Amino acid sequence: MGTEAFKGIYFNGEQVSPKEDILAIEVALSISVNEIPFTVTMQTPGDEFNLARGLLFTENIFRSLSEKPEMTVTTTNESGFITALNVKINPDLILHDFAGTRNVISSSSCGICGKTSLDDLECATVNNTDVMEPELVPSMFDKVNSRQKTFQQSGGTHAAGAFTIDGELMNVQEDIGRHNAVDKVIGYLINHDLLGKVKCLTVSGRISYEIVSKAKSAGIPFLAAVSAPSTLAVEYAQEAGITLMAFCRNKNFTVYSNPHQLILGNNQFKVGRSNTINDVKELK
């Protein structure tokens, strides 16, 4: 199963209501070769052996078409998803050394993980005392869209925008990769001594674990995206103290984590993983 139901709070520009969405599951998979850590990749559960085989082939680690490496599952999580596996390969068939270093870009879509061990995936809480008015979110995307010059010309780039708690635009960056656009914005803020003023980050496309991780590293407590979040993005945002808003289109969006940081009135709607499809209206 590659999807899971999550509760959110839907904002239509004026009112809030409970909402349940089906999100793509994202799980960190650690791959070792001969018990030496190779990489951690974010992936949708299923076909892990095929993923490992293909990744080792395309990264020129193991390209034999006749030899069948032995693969074993070394760790699973509480949901039964594979989180670590080891690939046993004849050392004579390994094409170049990778031991102890991260030497491959390993991602779900285009996000770079940059880790060799699951122990590297740590979480910290973003310190925040500000609350945001939800009505500001649509105007933030309007401001970013008006400054997407490369996208307007090519239709082929993503954008990230940085805003104050009052919706003032600090910077917009474009790149063919949405993760690169986020890194460019954060770099600009650091170089211009503006990072402490920024409270919200907007991104085009979807939100994976990597985007949440970048926002957390920069101490940004609000994160909004045009498209869907993954399950791991939602859970990581909740743990990190980040308010994650997705499907931000027109004047609508859905809140998936830490809704208390938004001025949504006296609602008591749940957010997070759903136990059943029918409990979306259950109150705390």
GROMACS .gro file of C-alpha atoms in nm:
model
  284
    1MET     CA    1   0.000   0.000   0.000
    2GLY     CA    2   0.151   0.331  -0.111
    3THR     CA    3  -0.102   0.570   0.039
    4GLU     CA    4  -0.251   0.655   0.377
    5ALA     CA    5  -0.538   0.871   0.503
    6PHE     CA    6  -0.455   1.188   0.697
    7LYS     CA    7  -0.681   1.442   0.863
    8GLY     CA    8  -0.640   1.811   0.797
    9ILE     CA    9  -0.817   2.140   0.847
   10TYR     CA   10  -0.953   2.289   0.525
   11PHE     CA   11  -0.957   2.669   0.486
   12ASN     CA   12  -1.164   2.809   0.200
   13GLY     CA   13  -1.073   3.171   0.242
   14GLU     CA   14  -1.333   3.238   0.508
   15GLN     CA   15  -1.423   2.927   0.706
   16VAL     CA   16  -1.257   2.610   0.830
   17SER     CA   17  -1.384   2.253   0.818
   18PRO     CA   18  -1.243   1.903   0.877
   19LYS     CA   19  -1.095   1.731   0.575
   20GLU     CA   20  -0.938   1.395   0.503
   21ASP     CA   21  -0.690   1.339   0.222
   22ILE     CA   22  -0.511   1.036   0.085
   23LEU     CA   23  -0.136   1.106   0.092
   24ALA     CA   24   0.154   0.919  -0.063
   25ILE     CA   25   0.357   0.733   0.197
   26GLU     CA   26   0.723   0.835   0.226
   27VAL     CA   27   0.966   0.614   0.416
   28ALA     CA   28   1.341   0.639   0.464
   29LEU     CA   29   1.519   0.331   0.329
   30SER     CA   30   1.880   0.265   0.434
   31ILE     CA   31   2.079   0.059   0.183
   32SER     CA   32   2.403  -0.113   0.280
   33VAL     CA   33   2.641  -0.310   0.061
   34ASN     CA   34   2.819  -0.595   0.237
   35GLU     CA   35   2.702  -0.437   0.564
   36ILE     CA   36   2.873  -0.106   0.481
   37PRO     CA   37   2.629   0.192   0.474
   38PHE     CA   38   2.576   0.312   0.117
   39THR     CA   39   2.292   0.565   0.129
   40VAL     CA   40   1.950   0.654   0.266
   41THR     CA   41   1.681   0.720   0.009
   42MET     CA   42   1.329   0.851   0.059
   43GLN     CA   43   1.085   0.623  -0.118
   44THR     CA   44   0.732   0.489  -0.141
   45PRO     CA   45   0.717   0.143   0.023
   46GLY     CA   46   0.726  -0.150  -0.215
   47ASP     CA   47   0.976  -0.300  -0.461
   48GLU     CA   48   1.269  -0.214  -0.234
   49PHE     CA   49   1.488  -0.488  -0.382
   50ASN     CA   50   1.427  -0.352  -0.732
   51LEU     CA   51   1.506  -0.002  -0.609
   52ALA     CA   52   1.836  -0.109  -0.455
   53ARG     CA   53   1.932  -0.311  -0.764
   54GLY     CA   54   1.855  -0.026  -1.000
   55LEU     CA   55   2.025   0.236  -0.783
   56LEU     CA   56   2.347   0.037  -0.758
   57PHE     CA   57   2.339  -0.019  -1.135
   58THR     CA   58   2.276   0.343  -1.239
   59GLU     CA   59   2.536   0.475  -0.994
   60ASN     CA   60   2.797   0.235  -1.139
   61ILE     CA   61   2.850   0.049  -0.813
   62PHE     CA   62   2.739  -0.292  -0.941
   63ARG     CA   63   2.658  -0.336  -1.310
   64SER     CA   64   2.670  -0.712  -1.365
   65LEU     CA   65   2.362  -0.838  -1.547
   66SER     CA   66   2.434  -1.204  -1.481
   67GLU     CA   67   2.519  -1.205  -1.112
   68LYS     CA   68   2.224  -1.203  -0.870
   69PRO     CA   69   2.318  -1.028  -0.544
   70GLU     CA   70   2.170  -1.158  -0.221
   71MET     CA   71   1.942  -0.902  -0.057
   72THR     CA   72   1.816  -0.925   0.300
   73VAL     CA   73   1.586  -0.703   0.501
   74THR     CA   74   1.762  -0.586   0.816
   75THR     CA   75   1.503  -0.348   0.965
   76THR     CA   76   1.131  -0.280   0.939
   77ASN     CA   77   0.925  -0.011   1.112
   78GLU     CA   78   0.613  -0.050   1.325
   79SER     CA   79   0.396  -0.039   1.012
   80GLY     CA   80   0.586  -0.331   0.861
   81PHE     CA   81   0.758  -0.120   0.594
   82ILE     CA   82   1.117  -0.206   0.507
   83THR     CA   83   1.351   0.064   0.639
   84ALA     CA   84   1.689  -0.102   0.590
   85LEU     CA   85   1.833  -0.372   0.370
   86ASN     CA   86   2.173  -0.516   0.293
   87VAL     CA   87   2.297  -0.615  -0.051
   88LYS     CA   88   2.562  -0.888  -0.051
   89ILE     CA   89   2.792  -0.853  -0.352
   90ASN     CA   90   3.116  -1.025  -0.446
   91PRO     CA   91   3.375  -0.753  -0.366
   92ASP     CA   92   3.549  -0.824  -0.699
   93LEU     CA   93   3.234  -0.707  -0.880
   94ILE     CA   94   3.202  -0.372  -0.701
   95LEU     CA   95   3.320  -0.114  -0.952
   96HIS     CA   96   3.441   0.163  -0.722
   97ASP     CA   97   3.485   0.238  -0.355
   98PHE     CA   98   3.202   0.402  -0.165
   99ALA     CA   99   3.275   0.292   0.192
  100GLY     CA  100   3.199   0.546   0.461
  101THR     CA  101   3.105   0.829   0.228
  102ARG     CA  102   2.787   0.948   0.064
  103ASN     CA  103   2.856   0.941  -0.308
  104VAL     CA  104   2.514   0.924  -0.469
  105ILE     CA  105   2.213   1.150  -0.500
  106SER     CA  106   1.930   0.939  -0.364
  107SER     CA  107   1.580   1.079  -0.363
  108SER     CA  108   1.207   1.054  -0.399
  109SER     CA  109   1.156   1.276  -0.705
  110CYS     CA  110   1.434   1.537  -0.681
  111GLY     CA  111   1.502   1.572  -0.308
  112ILE     CA  112   1.857   1.507  -0.197
  113CYS     CA  113   1.885   1.317   0.126
  114GLY     CA  114   2.263   1.321   0.172
  115LYS     CA  115   2.272   1.062   0.450
  116THR     CA  116   2.432   0.722   0.486
  117SER     CA  117   2.253   0.614   0.804
  118LEU     CA  118   1.900   0.634   0.941
  119ASP     CA  119   2.052   0.764   1.264
  120ASP     CA  120   2.133   1.086   1.078
  121LEU     CA  121   1.762   1.168   1.041
  122GLU     CA  122   1.725   1.368   1.360
  123CYS     CA  123   1.449   1.612   1.445
  124ALA     CA  124   1.447   1.931   1.649
  125THR     CA  125   1.165   2.169   1.730
  126VAL     CA  126   1.149   2.512   1.569
  127ASN     CA  127   1.109   2.779   1.836
  128ASN     CA  128   0.812   2.999   1.751
  129THR     CA  129   0.573   3.226   1.939
  130ASP     CA  130   0.406   3.391   1.637
  131VAL     CA  131   0.066   3.312   1.492
  132MET     CA  132  -0.026   3.374   1.131
  133GLU     CA  133  -0.347   3.492   0.969
  134PRO     CA  134  -0.455   3.229   0.714
  135GLU     CA  135  -0.586   3.497   0.480
  136LEU     CA  136  -0.225   3.596   0.409
  137VAL     CA  137  -0.135   3.265   0.246
  138PRO     CA  138  -0.309   3.316  -0.093
  139SER     CA  139  -0.155   3.661  -0.129
  140MET     CA  140   0.189   3.514  -0.065
  141PHE     CA  141   0.155   3.283  -0.364
  142ASP     CA  142   0.026   3.573  -0.575
  143LYS     CA  143   0.339   3.772  -0.489
  144VAL     CA  144   0.567   3.480  -0.576
  145ASN     CA  145   0.383   3.405  -0.901
  146SER     CA  146   0.419   3.764  -1.019
  147ARG     CA  147   0.797   3.737  -0.981
  148GLN     CA  148   0.848   3.400  -1.153
  149LYS     CA  149   1.007   3.549  -1.465
  150THR     CA  150   1.183   3.231  -1.573
  151PHE     CA  151   0.868   3.023  -1.528
  152GLN     CA  152   0.665   3.275  -1.725
  153GLN     CA  153   0.910   3.241  -2.013
  154SER     CA  154   0.979   2.869  -1.997
  155GLY     CA  155   0.714   2.698  -1.785
  156GLY     CA  156   0.994   2.477  -1.656
  157THR     CA  157   1.104   2.607  -1.316
  158HIS     CA  158   0.998   2.588  -0.953
  159ALA     CA  159   0.992   2.880  -0.712
  160ALA     CA  160   1.035   2.938  -0.340
  161GLY     CA  161   0.941   3.251  -0.151
  162ALA     CA  162   1.030   3.380   0.196
  163PHE     CA  163   0.788   3.594   0.400
  164THR     CA  164   0.759   3.769   0.735
  165ILE     CA  165   0.477   3.682   0.973
  166ASP     CA  166   0.282   3.975   0.824
  167GLY     CA  167   0.316   3.848   0.468
  168GLU     CA  168   0.596   4.080   0.355
  169LEU     CA  169   0.797   3.922   0.076
  170MET     CA  170   1.169   3.899   0.154
  171ASN     CA  171   1.295   3.700  -0.144
  172VAL     CA  172   1.193   3.479  -0.437
  173GLN     CA  173   1.420   3.230  -0.611
  174GLU     CA  174   1.363   3.005  -0.911
  175ASP     CA  175   1.532   2.685  -1.016
  176ILE     CA  176   1.459   2.377  -1.222
  177GLY     CA  177   1.451   2.185  -0.891
  178ARG     CA  178   1.224   2.297  -0.610
  179HIS     CA  179   1.481   2.187  -0.350
  180ASN     CA  180   1.741   2.406  -0.519
  181ALA     CA  181   1.499   2.700  -0.514
  182VAL     CA  182   1.456   2.656  -0.138
  183ASP     CA  183   1.833   2.639  -0.084
  184LYS     CA  184   1.879   2.955  -0.292
  185VAL     CA  185   1.624   3.143  -0.082
  186ILE     CA  186   1.781   3.032   0.245
  187GLY     CA  187   2.125   3.125   0.115
  188TYR     CA  188   2.002   3.471   0.015
  189LEU     CA  189   1.847   3.526   0.356
  190ILE     CA  190   2.170   3.426   0.531
  191ASN     CA  191   2.386   3.641   0.304
  192HIS     CA  192   2.163   3.945   0.363
  193ASP     CA  193   2.108   3.895   0.739
  194LEU     CA  194   1.734   3.839   0.689
  195LEU     CA  195   1.689   3.483   0.811
  196GLY     CA  196   1.561   3.587   1.154
  197LYS     CA  197   1.282   3.793   0.999
  198VAL     CA  198   1.138   3.511   0.789
  199LYS     CA  199   0.853   3.302   0.929
  200CYS     CA  200   0.695   3.142   0.623
  201LEU     CA  201   0.836   2.957   0.324
  202THR     CA  202   0.626   2.890   0.014
  203VAL     CA  203   0.719   2.633  -0.248
  204SER     CA  204   0.580   2.524  -0.581
  205GLY     CA  205   0.519   2.155  -0.629
  206ARG     CA  206   0.479   1.902  -0.352
  207ILE     CA  207   0.634   1.876  -0.006
  208SER     CA  208   0.856   1.581   0.086
  209TYR     CA  209   1.060   1.519   0.399
  210GLU     CA  210   1.353   1.708   0.248
  211ILE     CA  211   1.164   2.037   0.212
  212VAL     CA  212   1.044   2.018   0.574
  213SER     CA  213   1.401   1.940   0.683
  214LYS     CA  214   1.531   2.252   0.506
  215ALA     CA  215   1.264   2.471   0.670
  216LYS     CA  216   1.347   2.323   1.010
  217SER     CA  217   1.717   2.382   0.961
  218ALA     CA  218   1.645   2.746   0.880
  219GLY     CA  219   1.413   2.783   1.182
  220ILE     CA  220   1.110   2.867   0.966
  221PRO     CA  221   0.784   2.766   1.142
  222PHE     CA  222   0.537   2.795   0.852
  223LEU     CA  223   0.559   2.602   0.526
  224ALA     CA  224   0.311   2.621   0.238
  225ALA     CA  225   0.303   2.438  -0.095
  226VAL     CA  226   0.095   2.430  -0.409
  227SER     CA  227   0.070   2.051  -0.421
  228ALA     CA  228   0.047   1.754  -0.186
  229PRO     CA  229   0.264   1.662   0.110
  230SER     CA  230   0.394   1.313   0.175
  231THR     CA  231   0.310   1.125   0.494
  232LEU     CA  232   0.664   1.163   0.626
  233ALA     CA  233   0.657   1.537   0.554
  234VAL     CA  234   0.342   1.576   0.765
  235GLU     CA  235   0.474   1.370   1.055
  236TYR     CA  236   0.814   1.539   1.051
  237ALA     CA  237   0.653   1.886   1.037
  238GLN     CA  238   0.434   1.801   1.335
  239GLU     CA  239   0.733   1.684   1.537
  240ALA     CA  240   0.945   1.981   1.429
  241GLY     CA  241   0.683   2.239   1.530
  242ILE     CA  242   0.618   2.349   1.171
  243THR     CA  243   0.272   2.438   1.045
  244LEU     CA  244   0.243   2.262   0.710
  245MET     CA  245  -0.013   2.387   0.458
  246ALA     CA  246  -0.061   2.218   0.121
  247PHE     CA  247  -0.287   2.227  -0.185
  248CYS     CA  248  -0.262   2.608  -0.166
  249ARG     CA  249  -0.464   2.702  -0.471
  250ASN     CA  250  -0.686   3.004  -0.528
  251LYS     CA  251  -0.786   3.099  -0.173
  252ASN     CA  252  -0.800   2.745  -0.037
  253PHE     CA  253  -0.553   2.524   0.147
  254THR     CA  254  -0.540   2.236   0.396
  255VAL     CA  255  -0.349   2.245   0.726
  256TYR     CA  256  -0.185   1.913   0.818
  257SER     CA  257   0.026   1.995   1.126
  258ASN     CA  258   0.039   2.238   1.418
  259PRO     CA  259  -0.280   2.432   1.331
  260HIS     CA  260  -0.258   2.618   1.664
  261GLN     CA  261  -0.004   2.850   1.500
  262LEU     CA  262  -0.273   2.978   1.264
  263ILE     CA  263  -0.563   3.205   1.361
  264LEU     CA  264  -0.841   2.963   1.269
  265GLY     CA  265  -1.094   3.045   1.537
  266ASN     CA  266  -1.206   2.807   1.810
  267ASN     CA  267  -1.197   2.486   1.605
  268GLN     CA  268  -1.127   2.146   1.756
  269PHE     CA  269  -1.062   1.949   1.440
  270LYS     CA  270  -0.799   1.677   1.440
  271VAL     CA  271  -0.496   1.668   1.214
  272GLY     CA  272  -0.262   1.378   1.147
  273ARG     CA  273  -0.295   1.012   1.058
  274SER     CA  274  -0.646   0.872   1.035
  275ASN     CA  275  -0.739   0.543   1.197
  276THR     CA  276  -1.032   0.497   0.964
  277ILE     CA  277  -1.177   0.679   0.668
  278ASN     CA  278  -1.492   0.757   0.864
  279ASP     CA  279  -1.346   0.932   1.167
  280VAL     CA  280  -1.268   1.261   0.991
  281LYS     CA  281  -1.538   1.443   1.192
  282GLU     CA  282  -1.425   1.308   1.526
  283LEU     CA  283  -1.337   1.588   1.768
  284LYS     CA  284  -1.057   1.596   2.023
   0.00000   0.00000   0.00000
